Structures are given as structure tokens and as C-alpha cells.
Amino acid sequence: MPVYQRRTRVAAPLERVWEFHSDISGLEALTPAWMNLEIVAVRGPDGDSDPDELVAGTEIEMSMRPFGVGPRQRWVSRILGREKDETTAWFRDDMAGGPFERWVHTHRFVADGDETIIDDRVAYELPFGPLGELAGVFGDVGFEPMFRERHRRTKAAVE
């Protein structure tokens, strides 16, 4: 399964970066405008329609229309796990519904003094079997602008 990874150092403490990534407003703030993201619904593990935090079991239903081209794409993200201690934090989500055959995104944050290293790792499979595998070699090309912009927006929000 192909893997995309991007790391960025931000001049902000772990606690601030973690809080930013723990709320649905953080997802909206870091998503590039050209993705045309719409949050349709957020459901907590207990069925709460407006959870305070994105904890394990939370599902986020959204749609996007990259570059305003084509029909809106439905995407359901599910938070699988989440942990934090004094120097590291992480959460992992998968795609419960959407355009990929498989998508598992691990968001890791490591304190380094007063700074934080953000490490995004996405393991993915494209649909269409062998044809999708052939197209998979171009995955990094498509992911790079999106994650570069996500990290830039995170820096702008927390620094």
C-alpha cells in the first residue's frame, strides 16, 4: 500500500498544536480553500451531534469539490484512536466512505522545546484494482500541494 508522509516544524508548543487539531474548526481552518470543503455532520461516539473534541469513535461526514471541478465527493472520516502525553500526541483516522479504496491517516505531534514537529502519514489504496495501483505512483504528486498547504495553514493558526 502506498504511503505519503510530510513533516513540518512549527514555532508553537505541543499543547497549542494539539488543541488546534482536536476541534472540528481546526479541520476547517487547515483545509485548503480550493478543496471546497463542507462539513455535513459530526457525530461523537455516543451519538452526540456536536462533540466538543474529536475523540476515538467520532465520525465526520463531509463533502469536497477540489478546484470546483466535477461533482461533490462524499467523505466520511472516522477517528480510530487518540493519545497524548507530555511530549507526544497522535490521532488516527480512516475513511469510512469516500473515493479511496482505503485511507488511514496518522497525525503525530512531537514536542521539541517550545516547538512542535507535525508528522502526517497517509497509507492509501486507490480504487479500480491494478489500474488504481498504476495511478498510485502519482499519489505523492496529488497529496503534496494539499499537505503543504495544510501545514502552512497550521503554522499560521498556531504560531
PDB file of C-alpha atoms in Angstrom, residues 9-124:
ATOM      1  CA  ARG A   9       8.261  22.141  12.417  1.00  0.00           C
ATOM      2  CA  VAL A  10       6.061  24.856  13.902  1.00  0.00           C
ATOM      3  CA  ALA A  11       7.106  27.506  16.410  1.00  0.00           C
ATOM      4  CA  ALA A  12       4.351  26.652  18.883  1.00  0.00           C
ATOM      5  CA  PRO A  13       4.107  24.374  21.912  1.00  0.00           C
ATOM      6  CA  LEU A  14       2.616  20.898  21.620  1.00  0.00           C
ATOM      7  CA  GLU A  15      -0.435  21.849  23.691  1.00  0.00           C
ATOM      8  CA  ARG A  16      -1.452  24.640  21.288  1.00  0.00           C
ATOM      9  CA  VAL A  17      -0.933  22.471  18.180  1.00  0.00           C
ATOM     10  CA  TRP A  18      -2.840  19.566  19.769  1.00  0.00           C
ATOM     11  CA  GLU A  19      -5.788  21.784  20.730  1.00  0.00           C
ATOM     12  CA  PHE A  20      -5.965  23.147  17.177  1.00  0.00           C
ATOM     13  CA  HIS A  21      -6.141  19.609  15.756  1.00  0.00           C
ATOM     14  CA  SER A  22      -8.642  18.401  18.372  1.00  0.00           C
ATOM     15  CA  ASP A  23     -11.588  20.502  17.225  1.00  0.00           C
ATOM     16  CA  ILE A  24     -13.651  20.444  14.031  1.00  0.00           C
ATOM     17  CA  SER A  25     -12.863  24.135  13.495  1.00  0.00           C
ATOM     18  CA  GLY A  26      -9.192  23.135  13.124  1.00  0.00           C
ATOM     19  CA  LEU A  27     -10.076  20.808  10.238  1.00  0.00           C
ATOM     20  CA  GLU A  28     -11.976  23.599   8.534  1.00  0.00           C
ATOM     21  CA  ALA A  29      -9.155  26.105   9.130  1.00  0.00           C
ATOM     22  CA  LEU A  30      -6.358  23.910   7.780  1.00  0.00           C
ATOM     23  CA  THR A  31      -8.146  22.599   4.679  1.00  0.00           C
ATOM     24  CA  PRO A  32      -7.105  24.491   1.526  1.00  0.00           C
ATOM     25  CA  ALA A  33      -9.871  26.696   0.110  1.00  0.00           C
ATOM     26  CA  TRP A  34      -9.505  25.032  -3.308  1.00  0.00           C
ATOM     27  CA  MET A  35     -10.805  21.775  -1.757  1.00  0.00           C
ATOM     28  CA  ASN A  36     -14.215  23.477  -1.236  1.00  0.00           C
ATOM     29  CA  LEU A  37     -14.781  21.523   1.986  1.00  0.00           C
ATOM     30  CA  GLU A  38     -18.247  21.339   3.524  1.00  0.00           C
ATOM     31  CA  ILE A  39     -18.782  19.676   6.904  1.00  0.00           C
ATOM     32  CA  VAL A  40     -22.124  17.873   6.632  1.00  0.00           C
ATOM     33  CA  ALA A  41     -22.288  16.293  10.099  1.00  0.00           C
ATOM     34  CA  VAL A  42     -20.111  15.429  13.082  1.00  0.00           C
ATOM     35  CA  ARG A  43     -21.181  12.584  15.356  1.00  0.00           C
ATOM     36  CA  GLY A  44     -19.448  11.706  18.598  1.00  0.00           C
ATOM     37  CA  PRO A  45     -19.073   8.079  19.698  1.00  0.00           C
ATOM     38  CA  ASP A  46     -22.166   8.460  21.910  1.00  0.00           C
ATOM     39  CA  GLY A  47     -24.240   9.856  19.026  1.00  0.00           C
ATOM     40  CA  ASP A  48     -23.755  13.482  20.136  1.00  0.00           C
ATOM     41  CA  SER A  49     -24.243  15.681  17.072  1.00  0.00           C
ATOM     42  CA  ASP A  50     -21.836  18.381  18.232  1.00  0.00           C
ATOM     43  CA  PRO A  51     -18.941  16.835  20.192  1.00  0.00           C
ATOM     44  CA  ASP A  52     -16.520  19.196  21.919  1.00  0.00           C
ATOM     45  CA  GLU A  53     -13.500  17.126  20.875  1.00  0.00           C
ATOM     46  CA  LEU A  54     -12.630  14.768  18.042  1.00  0.00           C
ATOM     47  CA  VAL A  55     -12.214  11.607  20.147  1.00  0.00           C
ATOM     48  CA  ALA A  56     -12.000   7.933  19.142  1.00  0.00           C
ATOM     49  CA  GLY A  57     -15.292   6.885  17.595  1.00  0.00           C
ATOM     50  CA  THR A  58     -16.160  10.334  16.231  1.00  0.00           C
ATOM     51  CA  GLU A  59     -17.342  10.353  12.606  1.00  0.00           C
ATOM     52  CA  ILE A  60     -17.066  13.403  10.380  1.00  0.00           C
ATOM     53  CA  GLU A  61     -19.199  13.434   7.253  1.00  0.00           C
ATOM     54  CA  MET A  62     -18.022  15.955   4.716  1.00  0.00           C
ATOM     55  CA  SER A  63     -18.006  16.673   1.028  1.00  0.00           C
ATOM     56  CA  MET A  64     -15.476  18.364  -1.171  1.00  0.00           C
ATOM     57  CA  ARG A  65     -15.149  19.531  -4.724  1.00  0.00           C
ATOM     58  CA  PRO A  66     -11.451  20.074  -5.482  1.00  0.00           C
ATOM     59  CA  PHE A  67     -10.866  23.132  -7.666  1.00  0.00           C
ATOM     60  CA  GLY A  68     -14.646  23.407  -8.140  1.00  0.00           C
ATOM     61  CA  VAL A  69     -14.486  20.691 -10.805  1.00  0.00           C
ATOM     62  CA  GLY A  70     -16.873  17.763 -11.109  1.00  0.00           C
ATOM     63  CA  PRO A  71     -19.488  16.626  -8.636  1.00  0.00           C
ATOM     64  CA  ARG A  72     -19.007  16.959  -4.868  1.00  0.00           C
ATOM     65  CA  GLN A  73     -17.215  13.950  -3.376  1.00  0.00           C
ATOM     66  CA  ARG A  74     -18.585  12.466  -0.176  1.00  0.00           C
ATOM     67  CA  TRP A  75     -16.035  11.574   2.502  1.00  0.00           C
ATOM     68  CA  VAL A  76     -16.679  10.060   5.932  1.00  0.00           C
ATOM     69  CA  SER A  77     -13.731  10.138   8.309  1.00  0.00           C
ATOM     70  CA  ARG A  78     -13.717   8.060  11.497  1.00  0.00           C
ATOM     71  CA  ILE A  79     -11.345   8.741  14.415  1.00  0.00           C
ATOM     72  CA  LEU A  80      -9.807   5.370  15.335  1.00  0.00           C
ATOM     73  CA  GLY A  81      -7.537   6.305  18.211  1.00  0.00           C
ATOM     74  CA  ARG A  82      -6.097   9.266  20.050  1.00  0.00           C
ATOM     75  CA  GLU A  83      -3.418   9.668  22.739  1.00  0.00           C
ATOM     76  CA  LYS A  84      -1.384  12.442  24.313  1.00  0.00           C
ATOM     77  CA  ASP A  85       1.341  12.659  26.922  1.00  0.00           C
ATOM     78  CA  GLU A  86       3.763  15.453  27.850  1.00  0.00           C
ATOM     79  CA  THR A  87       5.973  15.180  24.751  1.00  0.00           C
ATOM     80  CA  THR A  88       3.952  13.425  22.043  1.00  0.00           C
ATOM     81  CA  ALA A  89       0.406  13.209  20.794  1.00  0.00           C
ATOM     82  CA  TRP A  90      -1.268  11.421  17.919  1.00  0.00           C
ATOM     83  CA  PHE A  91      -4.586  10.517  16.431  1.00  0.00           C
ATOM     84  CA  ARG A  92      -5.511   8.242  13.573  1.00  0.00           C
ATOM     85  CA  ASP A  93      -8.492   8.358  11.262  1.00  0.00           C
ATOM     86  CA  ASP A  94      -9.654   6.222   8.404  1.00  0.00           C
ATOM     87  CA  MET A  95     -12.049   6.782   5.555  1.00  0.00           C
ATOM     88  CA  ALA A  96     -15.337   5.022   6.304  1.00  0.00           C
ATOM     89  CA  GLY A  97     -16.789   6.202   2.991  1.00  0.00           C
ATOM     90  CA  GLY A  98     -15.336   8.088   0.064  1.00  0.00           C
ATOM     91  CA  PRO A  99     -13.241   7.998  -3.094  1.00  0.00           C
ATOM     92  CA  PHE A 100     -10.356   5.789  -1.879  1.00  0.00           C
ATOM     93  CA  GLU A 101     -10.409   2.032  -1.512  1.00  0.00           C
ATOM     94  CA  ARG A 102      -8.508   2.528   1.742  1.00  0.00           C
ATOM     95  CA  TRP A 103      -7.207   5.593   3.619  1.00  0.00           C
ATOM     96  CA  VAL A 104      -5.547   5.596   7.050  1.00  0.00           C
ATOM     97  CA  HIS A 105      -4.135   8.933   8.213  1.00  0.00           C
ATOM     98  CA  THR A 106      -1.890   9.140  11.277  1.00  0.00           C
ATOM     99  CA  HIS A 107      -1.374  12.648  12.658  1.00  0.00           C
ATOM    100  CA  ARG A 108       1.619  12.723  15.038  1.00  0.00           C
ATOM    101  CA  PHE A 109       2.894  15.686  17.041  1.00  0.00           C
ATOM    102  CA  VAL A 110       6.228  15.730  18.886  1.00  0.00           C
ATOM    103  CA  ALA A 111       7.320  18.456  21.293  1.00  0.00           C
ATOM    104  CA  ASP A 112      10.807  19.834  20.679  1.00  0.00           C
ATOM    105  CA  GLY A 113      11.348  22.504  23.296  1.00  0.00           C
ATOM    106  CA  ASP A 114       8.883  25.320  22.580  1.00  0.00           C
ATOM    107  CA  GLU A 115       8.299  23.973  19.074  1.00  0.00           C
ATOM    108  CA  THR A 116       6.334  21.031  17.694  1.00  0.00           C
ATOM    109  CA  ILE A 117       7.045  18.678  14.824  1.00  0.00           C
ATOM    110  CA  ILE A 118       3.936  17.748  12.854  1.00  0.00           C
ATOM    111  CA  ASP A 119       4.200  14.386  11.100  1.00  0.00           C
ATOM    112  CA  ASP A 120       1.372  13.354   8.759  1.00  0.00           C
ATOM    113  CA  ARG A 121       1.445   9.823   7.367  1.00  0.00           C
ATOM    114  CA  VAL A 122      -1.222   8.532   4.971  1.00  0.00           C
ATOM    115  CA  ALA A 123      -1.429   4.904   3.851  1.00  0.00           C
ATOM    116  CA  TYR A 124      -3.869   4.608   0.967  1.00  0.00           C
TER     117      TYR A 124
END
